[in-house]
CSV table of C-alpha atoms and ligand atoms in Angstrom, one decimal:
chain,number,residue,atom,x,y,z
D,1,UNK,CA,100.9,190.1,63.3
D,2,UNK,CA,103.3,188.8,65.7
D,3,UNK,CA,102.2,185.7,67.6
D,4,UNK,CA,100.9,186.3,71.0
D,5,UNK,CA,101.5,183.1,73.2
D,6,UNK,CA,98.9,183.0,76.6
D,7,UNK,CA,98.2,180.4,78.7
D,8,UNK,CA,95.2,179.2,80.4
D,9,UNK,CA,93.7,176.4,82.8
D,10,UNK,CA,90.1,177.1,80.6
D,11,UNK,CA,89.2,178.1,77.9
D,12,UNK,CA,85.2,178.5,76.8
D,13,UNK,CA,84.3,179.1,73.2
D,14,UNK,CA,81.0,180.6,72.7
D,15,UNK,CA,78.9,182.6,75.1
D,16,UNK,CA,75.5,181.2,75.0
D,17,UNK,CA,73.7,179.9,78.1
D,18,UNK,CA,75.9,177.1,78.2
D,19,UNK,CA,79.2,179.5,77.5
D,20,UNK,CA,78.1,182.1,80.5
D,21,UNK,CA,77.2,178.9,82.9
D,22,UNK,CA,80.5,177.4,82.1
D,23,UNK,CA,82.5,180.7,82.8
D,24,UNK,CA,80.6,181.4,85.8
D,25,UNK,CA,81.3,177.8,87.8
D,26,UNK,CA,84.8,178.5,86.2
D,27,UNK,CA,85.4,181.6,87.5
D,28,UNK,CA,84.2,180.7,90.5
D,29,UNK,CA,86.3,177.4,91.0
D,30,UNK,CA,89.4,180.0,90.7
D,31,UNK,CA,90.1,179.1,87.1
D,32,UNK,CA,90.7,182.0,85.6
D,33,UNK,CA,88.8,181.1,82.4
D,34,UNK,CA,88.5,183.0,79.1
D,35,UNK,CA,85.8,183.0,76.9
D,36,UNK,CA,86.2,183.9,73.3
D,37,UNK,CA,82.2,185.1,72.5
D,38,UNK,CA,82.0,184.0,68.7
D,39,UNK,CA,80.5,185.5,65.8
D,40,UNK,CA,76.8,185.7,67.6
D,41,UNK,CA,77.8,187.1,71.3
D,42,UNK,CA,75.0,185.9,73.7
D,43,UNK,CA,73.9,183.0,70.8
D,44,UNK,CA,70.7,182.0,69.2
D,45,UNK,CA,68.8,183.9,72.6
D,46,UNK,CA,69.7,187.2,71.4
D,47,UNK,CA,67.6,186.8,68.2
D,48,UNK,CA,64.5,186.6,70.8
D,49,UNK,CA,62.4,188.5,72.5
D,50,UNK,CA,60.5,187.4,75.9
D,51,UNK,CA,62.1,184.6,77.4
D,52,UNK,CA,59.1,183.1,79.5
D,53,UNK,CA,60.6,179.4,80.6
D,54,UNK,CA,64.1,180.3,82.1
D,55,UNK,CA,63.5,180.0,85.7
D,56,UNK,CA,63.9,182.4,88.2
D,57,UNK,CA,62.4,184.9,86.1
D,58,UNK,CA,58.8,185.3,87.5
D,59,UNK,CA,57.2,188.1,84.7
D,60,UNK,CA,59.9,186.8,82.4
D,61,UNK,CA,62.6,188.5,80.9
D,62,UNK,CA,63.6,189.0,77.4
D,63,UNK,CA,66.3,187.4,75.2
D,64,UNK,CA,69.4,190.4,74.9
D,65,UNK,CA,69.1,191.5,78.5
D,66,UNK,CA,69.3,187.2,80.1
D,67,UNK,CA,72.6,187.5,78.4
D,68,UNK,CA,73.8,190.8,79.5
D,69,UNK,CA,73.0,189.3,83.2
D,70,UNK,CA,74.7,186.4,82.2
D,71,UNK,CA,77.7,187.6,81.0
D,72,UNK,CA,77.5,190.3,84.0
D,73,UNK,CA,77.7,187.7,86.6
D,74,UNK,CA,80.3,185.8,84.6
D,75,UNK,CA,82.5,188.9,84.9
D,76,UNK,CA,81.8,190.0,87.9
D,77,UNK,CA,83.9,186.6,89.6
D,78,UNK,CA,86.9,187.3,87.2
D,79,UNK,CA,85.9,185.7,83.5
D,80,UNK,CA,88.5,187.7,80.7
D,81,UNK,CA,85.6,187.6,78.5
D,82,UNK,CA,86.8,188.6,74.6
D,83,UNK,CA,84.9,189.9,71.6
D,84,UNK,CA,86.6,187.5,68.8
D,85,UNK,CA,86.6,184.4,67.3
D,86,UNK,CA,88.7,180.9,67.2
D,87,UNK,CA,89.5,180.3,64.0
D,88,UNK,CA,92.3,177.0,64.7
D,89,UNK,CA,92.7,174.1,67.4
D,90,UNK,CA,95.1,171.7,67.3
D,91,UNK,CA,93.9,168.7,70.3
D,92,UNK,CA,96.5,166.5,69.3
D,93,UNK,CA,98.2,166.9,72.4
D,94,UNK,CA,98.1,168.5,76.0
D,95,UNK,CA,98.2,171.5,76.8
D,96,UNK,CA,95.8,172.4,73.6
D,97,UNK,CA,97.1,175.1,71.6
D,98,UNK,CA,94.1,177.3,70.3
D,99,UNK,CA,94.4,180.4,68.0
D,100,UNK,CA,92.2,183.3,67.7
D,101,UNK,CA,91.4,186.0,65.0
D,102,UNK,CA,93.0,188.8,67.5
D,103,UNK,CA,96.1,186.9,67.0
D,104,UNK,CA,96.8,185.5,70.2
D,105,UNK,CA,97.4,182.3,70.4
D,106,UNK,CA,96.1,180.0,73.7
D,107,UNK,CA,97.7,177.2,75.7
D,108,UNK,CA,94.7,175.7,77.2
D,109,UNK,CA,95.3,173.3,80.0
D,110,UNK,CA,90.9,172.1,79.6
D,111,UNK,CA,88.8,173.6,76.8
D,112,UNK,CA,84.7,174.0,77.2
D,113,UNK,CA,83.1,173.9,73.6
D,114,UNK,CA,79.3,176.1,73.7
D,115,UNK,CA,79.6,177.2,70.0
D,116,UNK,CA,75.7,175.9,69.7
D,117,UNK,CA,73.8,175.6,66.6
D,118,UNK,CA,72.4,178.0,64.1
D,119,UNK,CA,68.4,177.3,63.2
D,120,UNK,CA,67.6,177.3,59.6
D,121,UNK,CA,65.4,179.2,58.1
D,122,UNK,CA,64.1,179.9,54.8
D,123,UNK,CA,65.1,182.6,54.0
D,124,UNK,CA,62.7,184.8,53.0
D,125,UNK,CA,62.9,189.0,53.8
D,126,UNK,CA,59.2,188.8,55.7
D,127,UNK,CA,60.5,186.2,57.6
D,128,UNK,CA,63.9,188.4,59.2
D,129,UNK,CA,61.7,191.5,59.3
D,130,UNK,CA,59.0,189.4,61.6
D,131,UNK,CA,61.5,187.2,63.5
D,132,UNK,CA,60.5,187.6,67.1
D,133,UNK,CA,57.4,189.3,66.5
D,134,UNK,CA,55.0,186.6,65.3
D,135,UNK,CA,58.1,184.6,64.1
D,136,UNK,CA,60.3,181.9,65.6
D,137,UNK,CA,62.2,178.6,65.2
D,138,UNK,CA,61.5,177.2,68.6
D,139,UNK,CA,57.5,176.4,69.7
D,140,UNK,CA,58.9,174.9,73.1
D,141,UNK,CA,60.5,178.8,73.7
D,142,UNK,CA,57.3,180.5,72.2
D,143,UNK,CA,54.4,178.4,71.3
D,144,UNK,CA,52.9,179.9,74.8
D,145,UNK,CA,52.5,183.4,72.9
D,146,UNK,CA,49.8,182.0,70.7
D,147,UNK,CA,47.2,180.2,73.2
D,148,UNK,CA,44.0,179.7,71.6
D,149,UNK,CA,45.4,181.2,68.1
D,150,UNK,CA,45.6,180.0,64.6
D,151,UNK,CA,49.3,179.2,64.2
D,152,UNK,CA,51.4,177.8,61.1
D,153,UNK,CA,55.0,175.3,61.4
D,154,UNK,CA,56.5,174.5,58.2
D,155,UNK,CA,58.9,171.6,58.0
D,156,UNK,CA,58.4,167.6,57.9
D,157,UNK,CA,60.9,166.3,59.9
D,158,UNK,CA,60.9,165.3,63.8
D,159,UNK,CA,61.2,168.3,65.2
D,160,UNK,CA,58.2,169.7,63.0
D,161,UNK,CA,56.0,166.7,64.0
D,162,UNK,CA,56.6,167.2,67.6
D,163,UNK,CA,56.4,170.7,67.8
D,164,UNK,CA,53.5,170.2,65.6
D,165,UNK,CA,51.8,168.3,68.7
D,166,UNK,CA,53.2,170.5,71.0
D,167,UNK,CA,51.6,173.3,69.5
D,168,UNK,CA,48.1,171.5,69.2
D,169,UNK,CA,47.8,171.3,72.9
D,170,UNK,CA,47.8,175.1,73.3
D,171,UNK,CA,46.6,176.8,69.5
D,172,UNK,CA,43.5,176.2,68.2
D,173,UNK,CA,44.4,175.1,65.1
D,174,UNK,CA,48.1,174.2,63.6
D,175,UNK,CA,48.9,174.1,59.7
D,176,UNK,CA,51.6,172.0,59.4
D,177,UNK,CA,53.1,173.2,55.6
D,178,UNK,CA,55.7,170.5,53.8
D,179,UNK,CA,57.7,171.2,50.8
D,180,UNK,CA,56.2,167.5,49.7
D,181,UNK,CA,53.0,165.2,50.3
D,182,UNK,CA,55.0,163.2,52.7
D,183,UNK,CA,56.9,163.7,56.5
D,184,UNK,CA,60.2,162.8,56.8
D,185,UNK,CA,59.2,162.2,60.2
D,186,UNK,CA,59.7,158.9,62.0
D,187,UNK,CA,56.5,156.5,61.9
D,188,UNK,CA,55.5,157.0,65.3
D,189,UNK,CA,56.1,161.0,65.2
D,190,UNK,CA,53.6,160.8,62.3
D,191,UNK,CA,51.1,158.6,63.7
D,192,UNK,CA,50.8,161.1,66.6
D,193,UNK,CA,50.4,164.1,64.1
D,194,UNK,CA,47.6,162.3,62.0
D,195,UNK,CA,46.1,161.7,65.0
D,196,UNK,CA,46.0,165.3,66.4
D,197,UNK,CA,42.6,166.6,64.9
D,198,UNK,CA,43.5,170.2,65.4
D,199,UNK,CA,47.1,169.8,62.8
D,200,UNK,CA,45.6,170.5,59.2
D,201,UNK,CA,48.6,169.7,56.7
D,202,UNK,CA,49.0,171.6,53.7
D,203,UNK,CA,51.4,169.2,51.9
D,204,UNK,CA,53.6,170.4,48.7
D,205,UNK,CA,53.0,174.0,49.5
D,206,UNK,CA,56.3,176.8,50.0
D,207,UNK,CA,56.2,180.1,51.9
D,208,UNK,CA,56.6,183.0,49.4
D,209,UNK,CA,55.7,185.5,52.4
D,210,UNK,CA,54.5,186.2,55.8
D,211,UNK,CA,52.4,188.9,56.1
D,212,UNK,CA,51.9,191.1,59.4
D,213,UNK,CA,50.6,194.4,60.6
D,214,UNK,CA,52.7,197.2,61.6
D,215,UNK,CA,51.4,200.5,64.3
D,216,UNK,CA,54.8,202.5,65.7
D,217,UNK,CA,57.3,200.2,66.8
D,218,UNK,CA,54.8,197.1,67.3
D,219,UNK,CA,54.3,194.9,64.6
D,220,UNK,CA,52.7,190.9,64.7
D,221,UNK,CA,52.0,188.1,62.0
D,222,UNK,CA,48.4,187.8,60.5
D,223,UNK,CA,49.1,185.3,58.6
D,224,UNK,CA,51.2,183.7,55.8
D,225,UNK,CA,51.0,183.6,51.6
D,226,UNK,CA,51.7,179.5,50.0
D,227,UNK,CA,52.6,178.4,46.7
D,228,UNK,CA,51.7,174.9,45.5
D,229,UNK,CA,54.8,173.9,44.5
D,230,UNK,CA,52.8,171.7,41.9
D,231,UNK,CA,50.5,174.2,40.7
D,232,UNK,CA,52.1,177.2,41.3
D,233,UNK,CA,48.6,178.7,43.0
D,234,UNK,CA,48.8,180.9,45.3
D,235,UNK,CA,46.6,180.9,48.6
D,236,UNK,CA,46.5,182.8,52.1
D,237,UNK,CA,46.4,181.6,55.4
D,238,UNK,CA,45.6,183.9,58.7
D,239,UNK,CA,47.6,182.7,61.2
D,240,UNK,CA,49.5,184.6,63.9
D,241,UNK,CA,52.4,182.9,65.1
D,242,UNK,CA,54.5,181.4,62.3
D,243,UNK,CA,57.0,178.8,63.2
D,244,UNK,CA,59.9,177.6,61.3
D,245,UNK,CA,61.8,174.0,62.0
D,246,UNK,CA,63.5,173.0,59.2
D,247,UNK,CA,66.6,172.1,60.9
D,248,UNK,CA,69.8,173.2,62.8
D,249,UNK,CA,73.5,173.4,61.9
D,250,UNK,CA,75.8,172.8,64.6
D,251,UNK,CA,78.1,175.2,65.0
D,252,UNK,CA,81.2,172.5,64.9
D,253,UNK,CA,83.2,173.0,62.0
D,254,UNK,CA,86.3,174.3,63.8
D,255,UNK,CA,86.3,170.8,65.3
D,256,UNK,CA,86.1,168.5,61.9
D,257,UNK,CA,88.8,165.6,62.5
D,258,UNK,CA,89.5,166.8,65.6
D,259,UNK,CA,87.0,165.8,67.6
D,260,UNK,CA,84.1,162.8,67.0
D,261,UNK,CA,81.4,164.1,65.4
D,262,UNK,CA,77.7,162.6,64.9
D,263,UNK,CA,76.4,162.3,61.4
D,264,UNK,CA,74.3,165.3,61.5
D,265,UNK,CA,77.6,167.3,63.0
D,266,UNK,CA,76.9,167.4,66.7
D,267,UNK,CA,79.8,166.9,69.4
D,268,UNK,CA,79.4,163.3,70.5
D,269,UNK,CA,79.7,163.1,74.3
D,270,UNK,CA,79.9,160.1,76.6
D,271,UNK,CA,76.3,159.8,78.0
D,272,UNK,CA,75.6,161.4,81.3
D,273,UNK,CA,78.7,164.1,81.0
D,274,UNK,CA,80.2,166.6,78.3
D,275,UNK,CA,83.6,164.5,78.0
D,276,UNK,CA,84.4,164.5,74.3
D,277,UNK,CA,86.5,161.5,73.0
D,278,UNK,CA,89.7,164.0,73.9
D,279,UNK,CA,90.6,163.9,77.7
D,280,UNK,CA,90.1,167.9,78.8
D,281,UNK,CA,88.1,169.2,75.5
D,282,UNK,CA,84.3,169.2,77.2
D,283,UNK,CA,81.3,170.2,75.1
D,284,UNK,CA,78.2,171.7,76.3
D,285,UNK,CA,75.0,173.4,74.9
D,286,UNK,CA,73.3,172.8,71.5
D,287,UNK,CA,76.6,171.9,70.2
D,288,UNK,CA,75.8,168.6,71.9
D,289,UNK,CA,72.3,168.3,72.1
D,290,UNK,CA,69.8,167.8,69.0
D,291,UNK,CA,66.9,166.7,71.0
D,292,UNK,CA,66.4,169.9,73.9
D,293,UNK,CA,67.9,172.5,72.9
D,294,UNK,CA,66.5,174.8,75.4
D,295,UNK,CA,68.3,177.8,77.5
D,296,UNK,CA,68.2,175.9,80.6
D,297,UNK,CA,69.5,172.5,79.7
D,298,UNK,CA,72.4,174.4,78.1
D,299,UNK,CA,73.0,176.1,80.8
D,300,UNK,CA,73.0,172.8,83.1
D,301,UNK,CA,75.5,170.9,80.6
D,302,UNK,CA,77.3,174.6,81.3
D,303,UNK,CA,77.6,173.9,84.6
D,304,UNK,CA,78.8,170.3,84.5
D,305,UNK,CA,81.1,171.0,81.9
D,306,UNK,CA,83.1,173.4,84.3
D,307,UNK,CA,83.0,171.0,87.3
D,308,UNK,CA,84.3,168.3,84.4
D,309,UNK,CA,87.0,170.7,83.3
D,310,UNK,CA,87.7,171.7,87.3
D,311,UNK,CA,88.2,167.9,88.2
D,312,UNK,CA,89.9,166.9,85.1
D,313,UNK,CA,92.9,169.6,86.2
D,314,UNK,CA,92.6,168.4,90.1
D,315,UNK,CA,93.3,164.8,88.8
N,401,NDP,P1,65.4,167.3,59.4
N,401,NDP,O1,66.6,167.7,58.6
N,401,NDP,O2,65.2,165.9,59.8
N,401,NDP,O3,64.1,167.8,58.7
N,401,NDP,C1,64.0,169.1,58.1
N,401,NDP,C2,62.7,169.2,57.4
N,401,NDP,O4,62.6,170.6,56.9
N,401,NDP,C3,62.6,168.3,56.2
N,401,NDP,O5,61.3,167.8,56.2
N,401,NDP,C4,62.8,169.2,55.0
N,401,NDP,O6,62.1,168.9,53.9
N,401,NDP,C5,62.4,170.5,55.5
N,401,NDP,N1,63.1,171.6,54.9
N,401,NDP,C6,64.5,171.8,54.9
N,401,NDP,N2,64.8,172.9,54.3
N,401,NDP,C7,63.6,173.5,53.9
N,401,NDP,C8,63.3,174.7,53.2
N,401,NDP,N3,64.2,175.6,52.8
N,401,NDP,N4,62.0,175.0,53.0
N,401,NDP,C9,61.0,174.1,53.4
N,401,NDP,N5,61.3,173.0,54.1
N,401,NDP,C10,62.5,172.7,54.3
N,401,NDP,O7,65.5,168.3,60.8
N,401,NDP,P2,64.8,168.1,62.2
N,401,NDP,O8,65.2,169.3,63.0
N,401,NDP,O9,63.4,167.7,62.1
N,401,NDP,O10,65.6,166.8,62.8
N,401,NDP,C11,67.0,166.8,62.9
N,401,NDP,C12,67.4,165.5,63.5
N,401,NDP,O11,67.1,165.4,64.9
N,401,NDP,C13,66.8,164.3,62.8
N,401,NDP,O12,67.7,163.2,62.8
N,401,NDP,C14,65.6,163.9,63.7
N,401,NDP,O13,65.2,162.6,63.6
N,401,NDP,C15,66.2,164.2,65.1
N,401,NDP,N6,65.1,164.6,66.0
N,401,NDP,C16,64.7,163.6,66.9
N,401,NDP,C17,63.7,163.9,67.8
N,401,NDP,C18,63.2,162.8,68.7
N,401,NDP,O14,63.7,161.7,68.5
N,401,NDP,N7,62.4,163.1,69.6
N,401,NDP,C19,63.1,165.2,67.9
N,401,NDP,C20,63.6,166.1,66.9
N,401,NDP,C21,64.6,165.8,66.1
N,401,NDP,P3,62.3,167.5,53.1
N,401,NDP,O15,61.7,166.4,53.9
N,401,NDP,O16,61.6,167.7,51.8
N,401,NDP,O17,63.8,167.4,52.9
């Protein structure tokens, strides 16, 4: 394929909340930005259904359709918005060159990371066949859903613990299923779930399979079958909302001795912005942020990375 050269003042890759944000404030600051969508168009939201906590939207909205608007009111001020991936940067030096799988290759005066980051799961076929119906890997998005209800989190790290606690406050009873008889948790996160007399744990137990009810096109969870991973035994639980947090992977390969990365993968930014340790590469989104990970805060580090980007090229 022979090499097509283009150039632009911004480039976004990825078209999450943070992605759209970024190309709307863009777009709107008469930068003629481009996003390249990835390998998930829309990101992790796409693999929801109702979206209750975005604001704005009053009886809610679902998933799909947020990022259709989004990427509507992206376009609709000028964003070249591209089904494809990146598969090479080179930030050694300014203008960034960029290459993508529809062989073009950018100049990119700024570029706005928003790749995000994948949830785990475990990978299981009850668990894809009930993923948003009964099913999810955010309690913060969805634990709403199950008010009063008989819900089940498997994991034992932070994010486990706290949506563990999270989910207390609103289910009437959490099971709280580890892989082993202790959390991985920090002290404090523990303490708090030990302390939460509606968290039952069910320590050294796996999921073989989540179990649900079907009528037409509706289906929900009733509940979940556990192997002792000691014993081997096999016991139910009726539960209906069945979350998973066993971790993330951010989507930041791409960027491996390019960019500073933490430990754990994530973009590091300076504090308080989305400046990367490269002068005009800006990260936004989950790509940067372990600890929220919500639509909205993407879409605010969205916005700011765009008015980064816009500044950087006025200085
Ligand atoms: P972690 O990687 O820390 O924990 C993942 C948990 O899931 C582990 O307990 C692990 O078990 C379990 N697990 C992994 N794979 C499977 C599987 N296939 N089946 C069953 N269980 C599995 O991820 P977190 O998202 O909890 O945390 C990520 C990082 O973010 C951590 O550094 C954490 O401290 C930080 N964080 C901080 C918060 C805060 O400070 N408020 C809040 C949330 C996260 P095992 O223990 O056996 O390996």
């Amino acid at each position: 394929m022979s090499e097509n050269q283009e150039h632009t003042k911004c480039l976004i890759i990825g078209s999450g909340p943070a992605g759209y944000t970024a190309a709307i404030y863009a777009a709107r600051a008469d930068l003629k930005p481009i996003v390249y969508e990835g390998l998930q168009p829309g990101g992790q939201l796409t693999t929801t259904t109702e979206v209750d906590n975005f604001p704005g939207y009053p009886e809610g909205t679902e998933g799909p359709k947020m990022m259709e608007d989004l990427k509507n009111q992206a376009s609709r001020f000028g964003t070249d918005i591209r089904f494809g991936l990146i598969t090479e940067v080179d930030f050694s030096k300014r203008p960034f060159k960029v290459k993508a799988d529809d062989g073009n290759t950018l100049i990119a005066e700024t570029v706005i990371i928003a790749t995000g980051a994948t949830a785990k799961w475990l990978g299981i076929e009850s668990e894809a066949e009930y993923n948003g119906y009964g099913v999810s890997a955010c309690a913060t998005c969805d634990g709403f859903f199950y008010k009063g209800k008989d819900v089940a989190i498997v994991g034992g790290g932070d994010t486990a613990a706290e949506e563990a606690t999270y989910l207390a406050k609103l289910c009437k009873k959490v099971y709280l299923i580890h892989r082993r008889d202790e959390l991985r948790a920090s002290k404090a996160m523990q303490k708090k779930v030990f302390d939460t007399p509606n968290i039952e744990p069910i320590w050294n137990h796996t999921t073989k399979e989540i179990v649900g009810k079907k009528e037409g096109f509706a289906k929900s969870v009733t509940g979940a079958i556990l192997t002792n991973v000691l014993t081997g035994e096999e016991k139910k639980i009726n539960v209906d909302g069945f979350f998973v947090a066993i971790g993330h992977t951010p989507n930041s390969e791409l960027f491996k001795g390019q960019l500073e990365l933490s430990e754990t993968g994530y973009i590091e930014t300076v504090p308080g912005t989305t400046k990367t340790n490269i002068e005009g590469v800006f990260a936004c989104g989950d790509i940067q942020d372990h600890i929220y990970r919500q639509a909205i805060t993407a879409a605010g580090t969205g916005c700011m990375a765009a008015i980064e980007a816009e500044r950087f090229l006025a200085s």
